[in-house]
Coordinates of C-alpha atoms in Angstrom, one line a residue:
M16 CA -49.3 -13.6 36.6
E17 CA -47.1 -15.0 39.3
Y18 CA -43.5 -16.4 39.7
Y19 CA -41.5 -18.9 41.3
V20 CA -38.0 -19.2 41.5
D21 CA -36.7 -22.8 41.5
P22 CA -33.1 -22.5 43.4
T23 CA -32.7 -26.2 42.3
S24 CA -33.6 -25.9 38.7
E25 CA -34.9 -30.1 38.6
L26 CA -38.7 -29.1 39.2
S27 CA -40.4 -30.7 36.5
I28 CA -44.1 -29.2 34.9
E29 CA -46.2 -31.6 37.0
D30 CA -44.1 -30.6 40.2
I31 CA -45.0 -27.1 39.2
S32 CA -48.4 -27.4 38.2
D33 CA -49.5 -29.2 41.3
S34 CA -52.2 -27.7 43.2
T35 CA -50.3 -28.3 46.5
F36 CA -47.6 -26.2 44.7
Q37 CA -49.3 -23.1 44.0
Q38 CA -48.9 -21.2 47.3
N39 CA -45.3 -21.2 46.5
F40 CA -46.0 -18.7 43.7
L41 CA -45.5 -14.8 44.1
Q42 CA -47.5 -12.4 42.7
V43 CA -45.4 -10.3 39.9
T44 CA -45.0 -6.6 40.7
D45 CA -42.1 -5.6 38.5
N46 CA -41.3 -5.8 34.6
H47 CA -37.9 -7.9 35.6
V48 CA -40.0 -10.2 37.5
V49 CA -36.7 -10.9 39.9
Y50 CA -33.5 -9.4 39.2
G51 CA -31.2 -12.3 40.3
A52 CA -31.6 -16.1 39.8
L53 CA -29.9 -15.9 36.5
N54 CA -28.6 -19.7 36.9
E55 CA -31.7 -21.0 38.0
N56 CA -35.1 -22.1 36.5
L57 CA -37.5 -19.0 36.8
W58 CA -41.3 -20.6 36.4
L59 CA -44.6 -18.0 35.5
K60 CA -47.5 -19.0 36.0
M61 CA -50.5 -17.1 33.8
I62 CA -54.1 -17.3 34.3
V63 CA -55.9 -16.1 31.7
E64 CA -59.9 -15.8 31.6
N65 CA -61.6 -14.7 28.2
Q66 CA -64.2 -12.2 29.7
Q67 CA -65.7 -11.4 25.4
D68 CA -68.4 -12.7 23.7
V69 CA -67.1 -12.6 20.1
Y70 CA -66.3 -16.4 19.0
D71 CA -64.5 -15.3 16.1
H72 CA -61.3 -13.6 17.9
S73 CA -57.7 -15.8 18.3
W74 CA -56.1 -15.2 21.1
Y75 CA -52.3 -15.0 21.4
F76 CA -49.5 -14.0 23.9
E77 CA -46.2 -12.5 23.1
S78 CA -43.2 -12.3 25.0
W79 CA -41.2 -9.4 24.0
G80 CA -37.4 -11.0 25.3
F81 CA -36.7 -12.3 21.9
D82 CA -32.9 -13.1 23.4
L83 CA -34.1 -15.2 26.1
D84 CA -32.1 -18.1 26.3
E85 CA -34.6 -20.9 26.4
I86 CA -38.3 -20.5 27.0
T87 CA -40.8 -23.3 27.6
F88 CA -44.5 -22.9 27.0
Y89 CA -46.9 -25.2 28.4
F90 CA -50.2 -25.2 26.9
P91 CA -52.8 -27.2 28.9
N92 CA -54.7 -29.9 26.9
P93 CA -58.2 -30.8 27.7
E94 CA -56.8 -34.3 29.6
G95 CA -55.2 -32.2 32.1
N96 CA -51.8 -32.9 31.1
F97 CA -49.5 -29.7 29.2
I98 CA -48.3 -29.4 25.8
S99 CA -45.0 -27.9 25.3
N100 CA -42.8 -26.1 23.2
T101 CA -39.4 -25.0 23.9
A102 CA -37.5 -22.4 22.0
G103 CA -35.0 -19.3 22.5
Y104 CA -31.6 -17.9 21.4
D105 CA -29.8 -21.3 22.2
F106 CA -32.2 -23.5 19.7
P107 CA -32.5 -23.2 16.2
F108 CA -35.2 -21.1 14.9
S109 CA -37.5 -23.7 13.7
K110 CA -38.3 -24.9 17.0
R111 CA -41.0 -22.1 17.5
N112 CA -44.5 -23.0 16.3
I113 CA -44.9 -19.1 15.2
H114 CA -42.0 -17.7 13.3
H115 CA -41.8 -15.0 14.6
K116 CA -38.8 -12.8 15.7
N117 CA -40.2 -13.0 19.1
F118 CA -41.8 -15.5 21.3
N119 CA -45.6 -15.6 20.2
Y120 CA -47.8 -18.5 21.5
F121 CA -51.8 -19.6 20.3
L122 CA -53.6 -19.8 23.4
D123 CA -56.9 -21.4 22.2
L124 CA -59.1 -19.5 24.8
R125 CA -62.9 -19.6 23.9
P126 CA -65.4 -17.1 24.9
G127 CA -66.3 -17.7 28.8
E128 CA -63.1 -20.1 29.3
K129 CA -60.2 -19.6 31.8
K130 CA -56.7 -21.2 31.3
T131 CA -53.8 -21.3 33.3
Y132 CA -50.2 -21.5 31.3
Y133 CA -46.8 -22.1 32.5
F134 CA -43.4 -20.7 31.1
K135 CA -40.3 -21.9 32.3
I136 CA -37.2 -19.6 31.7
N137 CA -33.5 -19.7 31.6
R138 CA -32.3 -15.8 31.2
S139 CA -28.4 -14.6 31.0
Y140 CA -29.1 -11.2 32.2
P141 CA -32.3 -9.6 34.2
L142 CA -33.9 -8.2 31.3
A143 CA -37.2 -6.1 31.6
F144 CA -40.4 -8.4 30.4
N145 CA -43.1 -7.3 28.1
F146 CA -45.9 -9.2 27.8
H147 CA -48.7 -8.7 25.4
L148 CA -52.2 -10.3 24.7
R149 CA -53.6 -10.1 21.2
S150 CA -56.6 -11.1 18.9
N151 CA -55.6 -12.5 15.8
E152 CA -56.1 -9.2 13.8
R153 CA -54.3 -7.3 16.0
F154 CA -51.7 -9.5 15.8
I155 CA -51.1 -9.9 12.3
S156 CA -51.8 -6.0 12.0
H157 CA -48.7 -5.2 14.5
S158 CA -46.4 -7.9 12.8
L159 CA -47.1 -6.5 9.3
N160 CA -46.6 -3.0 10.7
E161 CA -43.3 -3.7 12.4
Y162 CA -41.8 -6.0 9.6
L163 CA -42.7 -3.3 7.2
L164 CA -40.7 -0.3 9.3
L165 CA -37.8 -2.4 9.7
G166 CA -37.8 -4.3 6.1
I167 CA -37.8 0.0 5.1
Y168 CA -34.8 0.5 7.5
Y169 CA -33.1 -2.0 6.4
G170 CA -33.8 -1.6 2.9
V171 CA -32.6 2.0 2.9
L172 CA -29.3 1.2 5.1
F173 CA -28.3 -1.6 2.4
I174 CA -28.9 0.6 -0.3
I175 CA -26.8 3.6 1.1
F176 CA -24.2 0.5 2.0
I177 CA -24.4 -1.2 -1.8
F178 CA -23.4 2.5 -2.8
N179 CA -21.0 3.4 -0.7
V180 CA -19.5 0.0 -1.4
Y181 CA -19.6 0.8 -5.4
L182 CA -18.0 4.1 -4.6
T183 CA -15.1 2.5 -2.7
F184 CA -14.1 0.6 -6.0
K185 CA -15.1 3.0 -8.4
L186 CA -13.5 6.0 -6.8
K187 CA -10.9 4.1 -5.1
D188 CA -11.4 6.8 -1.8
S189 CA -10.8 4.8 1.5
L190 CA -13.6 7.2 2.9
Y191 CA -16.6 5.7 1.3
L192 CA -14.9 1.8 2.6
Y193 CA -14.6 3.4 6.2
F194 CA -18.3 4.8 5.8
S195 CA -19.1 1.3 4.6
G196 CA -17.9 -0.5 7.6
F197 CA -20.0 1.9 9.7
I198 CA -23.1 1.2 7.8
F199 CA -22.2 -2.5 8.1
A200 CA -21.8 -2.5 11.6
C201 CA -25.1 -0.7 12.0
I202 CA -26.9 -3.0 10.1
W203 CA -25.1 -6.0 12.7
F204 CA -26.2 -3.9 15.6
S205 CA -29.9 -3.4 14.7
F206 CA -30.1 -7.3 13.6
G207 CA -29.0 -8.1 17.2
R208 CA -31.0 -5.7 18.9
D209 CA -34.4 -6.9 17.0
G210 CA -33.7 -10.4 16.4
L211 CA -34.3 -10.4 12.2
G212 CA -30.5 -11.5 12.0
F213 CA -31.9 -14.7 14.0
Q214 CA -34.9 -15.2 11.6
F215 CA -33.6 -14.5 8.2
L216 CA -30.3 -14.9 8.4
W217 CA -28.8 -17.7 10.4
P218 CA -31.8 -19.4 11.9
N219 CA -30.2 -23.1 12.3
L220 CA -26.9 -21.6 13.3
P221 CA -28.2 -20.4 17.0
S222 CA -24.3 -20.3 18.2
L223 CA -23.9 -17.0 15.9
N224 CA -26.5 -14.8 17.8
K225 CA -23.3 -14.9 20.8
I226 CA -21.4 -12.8 18.4
T227 CA -24.9 -10.3 18.0
D228 CA -24.1 -9.5 21.7
E229 CA -25.0 -5.7 21.7
S230 CA -21.7 -4.8 23.7
I231 CA -19.9 -6.7 20.6
T232 CA -21.7 -4.7 18.0
Q233 CA -22.3 -1.8 19.5
L234 CA -17.8 -1.9 20.2
L235 CA -18.2 -2.1 16.0
V236 CA -20.0 0.9 15.6
I237 CA -18.2 3.0 17.9
L238 CA -14.5 1.9 16.6
A239 CA -15.9 2.5 13.0
T240 CA -17.7 5.8 13.6
L241 CA -13.9 6.7 15.1
L242 CA -12.5 5.1 12.2
F243 CA -14.7 7.2 9.5
S244 CA -14.6 10.6 11.6
N245 CA -10.7 10.6 11.3
K246 CA -10.8 9.8 7.8
F247 CA -13.6 12.4 7.2
V248 CA -11.7 15.4 8.6
Q249 CA -8.4 14.5 7.0
K250 CA -10.2 15.1 3.9
Y251 CA -10.9 18.6 4.8
N252 CA -7.5 19.6 7.2
S253 CA -4.7 16.4 7.1
S254 CA -3.6 15.9 10.8
P255 CA -1.3 13.7 12.2
R256 CA -2.2 14.3 15.5
L257 CA -5.4 13.7 14.7
F258 CA -4.8 10.1 13.6
K259 CA -2.7 9.3 16.6
L260 CA -5.4 10.5 19.0
T261 CA -8.1 8.3 17.4
L262 CA -5.9 5.1 17.3
L263 CA -5.5 6.1 21.0
A264 CA -9.1 6.3 21.8
I265 CA -9.6 2.8 19.8
A266 CA -7.1 1.4 22.0
M267 CA -8.4 2.6 25.0
K268 CA -12.0 1.5 23.6
L269 CA -10.6 -1.9 23.6
V270 CA -8.9 -2.2 26.8
V271 CA -12.2 -0.7 28.4
F272 CA -14.5 -3.1 26.7
A273 CA -11.8 -6.2 27.8
N274 CA -11.8 -4.9 31.3
Q275 CA -15.8 -4.8 30.7
E276 CA -16.4 -8.2 29.9
L277 CA -13.5 -10.4 31.6
G278 CA -12.3 -8.1 34.2
Y279 CA -13.4 -5.6 36.6
T280 CA -17.1 -5.0 35.4
L281 CA -18.0 -1.2 35.6
N282 CA -22.0 -0.2 36.3
A283 CA -23.6 1.1 33.8
I284 CA -23.3 4.8 34.2
P285 CA -19.8 4.9 35.0
Y286 CA -19.0 2.8 31.9
I287 CA -20.8 4.9 30.0
T288 CA -19.2 8.2 31.0
V289 CA -15.4 6.7 30.2
T290 CA -17.0 5.7 26.9
L291 CA -18.1 9.0 25.9
I292 CA -15.1 10.8 27.2
I293 CA -13.5 8.6 25.2
L294 CA -15.2 9.5 22.3
L295 CA -15.0 13.3 23.0
I296 CA -11.2 13.1 22.5
P297 CA -10.8 13.0 18.8
F298 CA -14.6 13.9 18.0
L299 CA -13.8 17.6 20.1
V300 CA -10.3 17.7 18.4
G301 CA -11.9 16.8 14.8
L302 CA -13.9 19.7 15.0
Y303 CA -11.4 22.1 16.0
K304 CA -9.7 21.1 12.9
L305 CA -13.2 21.6 11.0
I306 CA -13.6 25.1 12.4
K307 CA -9.9 26.1 11.8
T308 CA -10.7 24.9 7.9
K309 CA -14.1 27.2 8.3
I310 CA -16.1 24.4 7.8
Y311 CA -18.9 24.4 9.6
S312 CA -20.6 20.6 9.4
W313 CA -24.0 20.4 11.5
S314 CA -24.7 17.1 10.3
Y315 CA -21.3 15.9 11.3
I316 CA -22.4 17.3 15.0
L317 CA -25.6 16.2 15.0
A318 CA -24.7 12.7 13.6
Y319 CA -21.8 12.2 16.5
T320 CA -24.9 13.4 18.9
C321 CA -26.9 10.4 17.6
L322 CA -24.0 8.0 18.6
F323 CA -24.1 9.5 21.6
L324 CA -27.5 8.5 22.5
V325 CA -27.3 4.8 20.9
I326 CA -25.0 4.6 23.7
I327 CA -26.4 5.9 26.5
H328 CA -29.9 3.8 25.4
S329 CA -28.7 0.5 24.9
Y330 CA -26.2 0.5 28.0
T331 CA -29.2 2.0 30.3
K332 CA -31.8 -0.6 29.5
T333 CA -34.2 0.7 32.2
I334 CA -34.1 4.6 30.5
T335 CA -38.0 5.0 29.9
L336 CA -37.9 7.7 27.3
F337 CA -41.8 6.6 26.4
N338 CA -44.8 4.8 28.0
D339 CA -44.6 2.5 25.0
P340 CA -42.5 -0.2 25.5
I341 CA -42.4 -0.8 21.6
I342 CA -41.4 2.8 21.0
N343 CA -38.8 2.9 23.7
W344 CA -37.1 -0.2 21.9
Y345 CA -37.2 0.9 18.8
I346 CA -36.1 4.2 19.1
V347 CA -32.5 3.3 18.7
H348 CA -33.5 2.3 14.9
P349 CA -34.3 5.9 13.3
V350 CA -31.4 7.0 15.6
I351 CA -29.4 5.0 13.9
F352 CA -30.9 5.8 10.5
I353 CA -30.6 9.4 10.9
Q354 CA -27.0 9.3 11.7
V355 CA -26.3 7.3 8.9
V356 CA -28.4 10.1 7.2
L357 CA -26.3 12.7 8.6
F358 CA -23.5 11.3 8.0
S359 CA -24.2 10.8 4.5
L360 CA -25.2 14.3 4.3
S361 CA -21.6 15.2 5.7
I362 CA -20.2 13.2 3.0
F363 CA -22.2 14.9 0.2
N364 CA -21.1 18.3 1.8
Q365 CA -18.4 17.3 1.5
I366 CA -18.2 16.1 -2.1
K367 CA -19.5 19.5 -2.7
F368 CA -16.8 21.3 -0.9
L369 CA -14.2 19.7 -2.8
Q370 CA -16.2 20.2 -5.8
D371 CA -15.7 23.6 -5.0
Q372 CA -12.4 23.7 -4.0
F373 CA -12.1 21.8 -7.8
Q374 CA -14.0 24.5 -9.5
K375 CA -11.6 27.4 -7.7
V376 CA -8.4 25.9 -8.5
S377 CA -9.7 25.4 -12.0
Q378 CA -10.5 28.6 -12.2
E379 CA -7.3 30.0 -11.6
R380 CA -5.4 27.5 -13.3
T381 CA -7.8 29.3 -16.3
E382 CA -7.0 32.8 -15.2
A383 CA -3.1 31.8 -14.9
L384 CA -3.6 30.0 -18.8
K385 CA -5.2 33.0 -19.9
E386 CA -2.2 34.9 -18.8
K387 CA 0.1 32.6 -20.4
N388 CA -1.3 33.0 -23.5
K389 CA -1.4 37.0 -23.3
L390 CA 2.7 37.1 -22.4
T391 CA 2.8 34.2 -25.4
D392 CA 0.6 36.7 -27.4
E393 CA 3.0 39.8 -26.3
M394 CA 6.1 37.7 -27.1
N395 CA 5.1 36.8 -30.4
N396 CA 4.3 39.7 -31.5
Q397 CA 7.7 41.0 -30.3
L398 CA 9.0 37.9 -32.3
Q399 CA 7.4 38.8 -35.2
I400 CA 8.8 42.7 -35.4
K401 CA 12.5 41.1 -34.7
V402 CA 12.1 38.6 -37.6
K403 CA 10.8 41.5 -39.6
E404 CA 13.9 43.9 -38.9
R405 CA 16.2 40.7 -38.7
T406 CA 15.1 40.0 -42.2
E407 CA 15.9 43.5 -43.5
Q408 CA 18.9 43.5 -42.0
I409 CA 19.5 39.9 -44.1
E410 CA 18.2 41.6 -47.1
K411 CA 20.2 44.3 -46.7
M412 CA 23.5 41.7 -46.1
A413 CA 22.5 40.2 -49.5
T414 CA 22.6 43.0 -51.1
D415 CA 26.3 44.1 -50.2
L416 CA 27.2 40.0 -50.7
A417 CA 25.9 40.0 -54.1
S418 CA 28.4 43.2 -54.9
K419 CA 31.2 41.6 -52.7
N420 CA 30.6 38.2 -54.7
V421 CA 31.4 40.3 -57.9
E422 CA 35.1 41.0 -55.9
L423 CA 35.2 37.9 -54.9
Q424 CA 34.9 36.0 -58.2
T425 CA 37.7 38.7 -59.8
T426 CA 39.9 37.4 -56.8
N427 CA 39.3 33.7 -57.0
I428 CA 40.8 34.1 -60.8
K429 CA 43.9 35.4 -59.3
L430 CA 44.1 32.9 -56.6
R431 CA 43.4 30.0 -58.6
E432 CA 46.5 31.5 -60.8
L433 CA 48.5 32.0 -57.4
N434 CA 46.9 28.6 -56.3
S435 CA 49.2 26.7 -58.9
Q436 CA 52.6 28.1 -58.3
V437 CA 51.4 27.1 -54.3
E438 CA 51.5 23.6 -55.5
Q439 CA 54.2 23.6 -57.1
I440 CA 55.8 24.9 -54.2
N441 CA 54.0 22.4 -51.9
E442 CA 55.0 19.2 -54.5
F443 CA 58.8 20.3 -53.9
L444 CA 58.4 21.1 -50.1
R445 CA 57.0 16.9 -50.2
E446 CA 59.6 15.9 -51.6
N447 CA 62.3 17.1 -49.4
N448 CA 60.1 16.7 -45.7
K449 CA 59.5 12.6 -47.3
E450 CA 63.5 12.6 -47.4
L451 CA 64.0 14.7 -44.1
K452 CA 61.8 12.4 -42.5
M453 CA 63.0 9.3 -43.8
S454 CA 66.9 10.9 -42.7
V455 CA 65.0 11.6 -39.5
D456 CA 63.9 8.2 -38.4
E457 CA 67.0 6.6 -39.4
T458 CA 68.7 8.9 -37.2
T459 CA 66.5 8.1 -34.4
K460 CA 67.1 4.3 -35.1
N461 CA 70.6 4.8 -35.2
L462 CA 70.4 6.7 -32.1
A463 CA 68.7 3.7 -30.1
L464 CA 71.3 0.8 -31.9
M465 CA 74.9 2.7 -31.7
K466 CA 76.8 1.4 -28.9
G467 CA 77.8 5.1 -27.5
L468 CA 74.5 6.1 -26.4
D469 CA 74.2 6.9 -22.9
F470 CA 71.1 6.0 -20.3
E471 CA 69.4 9.7 -20.3
D472 CA 69.5 9.5 -24.2
F473 CA 68.6 6.2 -24.2
K474 CA 64.9 6.7 -22.5
K475 CA 64.2 9.4 -24.7
V476 CA 63.9 7.1 -27.5
F477 CA 62.3 4.6 -25.4
P478 CA 60.5 6.4 -22.8
D479 CA 57.4 4.2 -22.3
K480 CA 55.9 0.7 -23.1
D481 CA 54.4 1.9 -25.9
S482 CA 57.3 2.7 -28.0
C483 CA 59.0 -0.4 -26.6
L484 CA 56.1 -1.8 -28.3
K485 CA 55.7 -0.5 -31.3
F486 CA 59.5 -0.2 -32.2
L487 CA 59.1 -4.5 -31.2
A488 CA 56.2 -5.1 -33.5
E489 CA 58.2 -2.9 -36.6
L490 CA 60.9 -5.2 -36.2
K491 CA 59.0 -8.4 -35.9
W492 CA 56.7 -7.8 -38.9
K493 CA 58.8 -5.8 -41.1
N494 CA 59.0 -8.1 -43.5
K495 CA 55.5 -9.5 -43.8
Y496 CA 52.9 -10.8 -41.2
T497 CA 51.8 -14.6 -41.3
C498 CA 49.2 -16.2 -38.4
K499 CA 50.9 -18.5 -36.4
K500 CA 47.5 -20.3 -35.8
C501 CA 45.9 -20.5 -39.6
G502 CA 48.9 -19.6 -42.2
Y503 CA 46.7 -16.2 -43.2
N504 CA 48.5 -12.9 -44.1
K505 CA 45.8 -10.4 -43.5
F506 CA 45.5 -8.9 -40.3
A507 CA 44.4 -5.8 -38.3
E508 CA 46.4 -4.0 -36.0
G509 CA 44.8 -4.5 -32.0
A510 CA 45.9 -3.3 -29.0
N511 CA 49.3 -2.6 -27.9
H512 CA 50.7 -3.0 -31.8
G513 CA 49.7 -6.4 -32.1
R514 CA 48.2 -8.3 -35.1
R515 CA 44.6 -10.0 -35.6
C516 CA 44.6 -12.6 -38.1
K517 CA 41.4 -11.8 -40.2
N518 CA 40.5 -15.4 -41.2
C519 CA 40.2 -16.5 -37.6
N520 CA 40.6 -13.7 -35.1
Y521 CA 44.1 -15.2 -33.6
Y522 CA 45.4 -12.1 -32.0
E523 CA 49.6 -12.3 -31.3
S524 CA 51.0 -10.1 -29.1
P525 CA 54.5 -8.2 -30.6
T526 CA 56.1 -10.2 -27.4
V527 CA 54.9 -13.4 -28.5
D528 CA 58.2 -15.8 -29.4
T529 CA 60.1 -12.9 -28.5
L530 CA 63.1 -12.1 -25.7
F531 CA 60.4 -10.7 -23.9
H532 CA 58.0 -13.3 -23.8
K533 CA 56.1 -13.8 -20.5
L534 CA 58.0 -10.7 -18.6
K535 CA 57.2 -9.5 -15.3
F536 CA 58.3 -6.5 -15.3
P537 CA 58.3 -3.2 -17.4
I538 CA 59.5 -3.7 -21.0
E539 CA 61.3 -0.6 -21.1
K540 CA 63.2 -1.3 -18.6
A541 CA 64.3 -5.1 -20.1
F542 CA 65.0 -3.1 -23.7
Y543 CA 67.9 -0.9 -21.3
I544 CA 69.2 -4.3 -19.7
L545 CA 69.2 -5.9 -23.5
Y546 CA 70.8 -2.5 -24.4
L547 CA 73.4 -2.1 -21.9
S548 CA 74.3 -6.3 -22.5
N549 CA 75.4 -5.2 -26.0
R550 CA 78.1 -2.8 -24.9
K551 CA 81.5 -3.7 -24.0
D552 CA 82.3 -0.3 -22.9
V553 CA 79.8 -0.3 -20.0
D554 CA 79.7 -3.1 -17.0
L555 CA 77.5 -2.5 -14.5
T556 CA 76.9 -4.8 -11.6
L557 CA 73.4 -6.4 -10.4
N558 CA 73.3 -4.1 -7.8
E559 CA 73.7 -1.1 -9.4
L560 CA 71.8 -2.1 -12.6
S561 CA 69.2 -3.0 -9.7
E562 CA 69.2 0.6 -7.9
I563 CA 69.1 2.7 -11.4
L564 CA 66.1 0.4 -12.7
D565 CA 64.2 0.2 -9.4
L566 CA 64.3 -3.6 -9.4
R567 CA 64.8 -6.7 -7.8
R568 CA 68.4 -8.0 -7.8
E569 CA 67.2 -11.3 -8.8
T570 CA 64.9 -10.0 -11.6
C571 CA 67.8 -8.3 -13.3
W572 CA 69.9 -11.5 -12.7
A573 CA 67.2 -13.5 -14.6
F574 CA 66.7 -11.6 -17.4
K575 CA 70.4 -10.6 -18.0
N576 CA 70.7 -14.7 -18.2
K577 CA 68.3 -15.3 -20.7
I578 CA 70.1 -12.5 -22.9
N579 CA 73.0 -15.0 -22.8
Q580 CA 71.0 -17.6 -23.7
A581 CA 69.8 -15.8 -26.7
M582 CA 73.4 -14.5 -27.3
E583 CA 75.0 -18.4 -27.0
K584 CA 71.3 -20.1 -29.3
T585 CA 72.5 -17.1 -32.3
D586 CA 76.2 -16.9 -31.5
H587 CA 75.8 -13.1 -31.4
N588 CA 79.0 -11.1 -31.7
K589 CA 78.5 -7.5 -30.2
E590 CA 80.8 -5.9 -32.3
L591 CA 79.5 -6.5 -35.7
S592 CA 75.5 -7.0 -34.7
G593 CA 73.4 -4.6 -32.6
W594 CA 71.1 -5.2 -29.7
E595 CA 68.1 -5.5 -31.5
N596 CA 68.7 -8.9 -33.0
L597 CA 68.6 -10.3 -29.8
A598 CA 65.2 -9.2 -29.2
L599 CA 63.4 -11.2 -31.6
V600 CA 65.2 -14.5 -30.2
H601 CA 63.3 -16.8 -27.7
P602 CA 65.6 -18.7 -25.7
E603 CA 63.3 -21.5 -24.7

């Protein structure tokens, strides 16, 4: 196999295959062919001679660089021309003659024949080429075994993924959600690494191949692992510090990734070192928290170790752990598989731990209930003894009461005789009290109406608003009540000694249509002004009245003027009539 780098990227197959051009080809001595020339067409010339004598073998050429942006295979025909087939990560999967995740081409090479084939390649990174020549039987056997193992790999991952999604909704536990995200990231990473996603999931959308770039999918695996491991440790030992360190590690990883993709690009070894340091910080803190809680999860530690191996191997594609390139490439898949299984075992161990904790708590709770029941039984026994003692006391008291009941019956007979006498005395007292009360009421009223009452005595008779309203209500409705709205004569007493009609529910205040209607100052002070206005022996000036009652001079003058209007309206005679007659006069 020989190669040529076209610096113009404009040469055609006719130019390349011309006999005069063959001297420009160089011998291939390295799996990478050439490290540079990423923006130039790389031409490969392959000369194959079938030295076997078996006629029923068909031969296939396979290129393992499945993520090549573009590869064009030129197949020689009997006319001396070439038939081309163009495929790659930038073209729909259906463009390939053989629908395989790698690039496979039928050579049509009979025993004794020798043919020259050409390849034109565009690539985005200096990948290492792995070329194979296989017979039809070997090609089919290899493909079936490869797809079988990959099918088992993805099948198990999908089963674990679906199971954890189910547990997420069933148990409402975010741990399974994080683990589902981790498995999904591993599946996505694997799809981008082996090319099966392009073949089976988005064969007609080659643009989606960009989001399965190994650096992006590996970033998802790292972030998902950090989130899951944080939640895993928090289930054992809640630690805000670990949560903050996990967020810090995620932020640092995103910054390093953005710098690697958009800024200053680090070499593989420094980039791996920085990534591992970022991952080690939350891992070691989480491990410390587990050990502090006396949890020794070897499966968790080994799973993290597998993650480190995946990172190291995927970022250093030149590392060859095995001589077989197929095993060397696919070694990441079993490592991921082991990592998922180990994390699953960690979850199962955690479930067992939580079950043991629950059983321990349940046992302690059972013991506590037994102790509580024991105390309850003891208290019940003591209570029964006390009830028995109390019952005996009650029976004894009942006997005593029975004997005393006889004495009480005898006493009751005597009491009834005395009660008859007391009732006669009470009847006499009620009549005397009635007369006395009428005498007191009449005396109080006379005190309120007599002209010789001074201010201090007046305040004793009408000390507040309620006493004034009560007196005014009795004065206003002493004959009978008639509703002003409907004329009904049945009422219920309302607030402030008012009357509420039982027919139309109209409420009438004692001050309505009286001298105190719409009064703007305390009614007990208005009572006193009215009282003074009916006395001939007292003549206070407005200033003196204002000072005594703590009212404005204009307020006193306005109400005295209102009293004078009421006097004029009723021809009031101070000597013959009391001041209470003016109270019911509405001068307006």
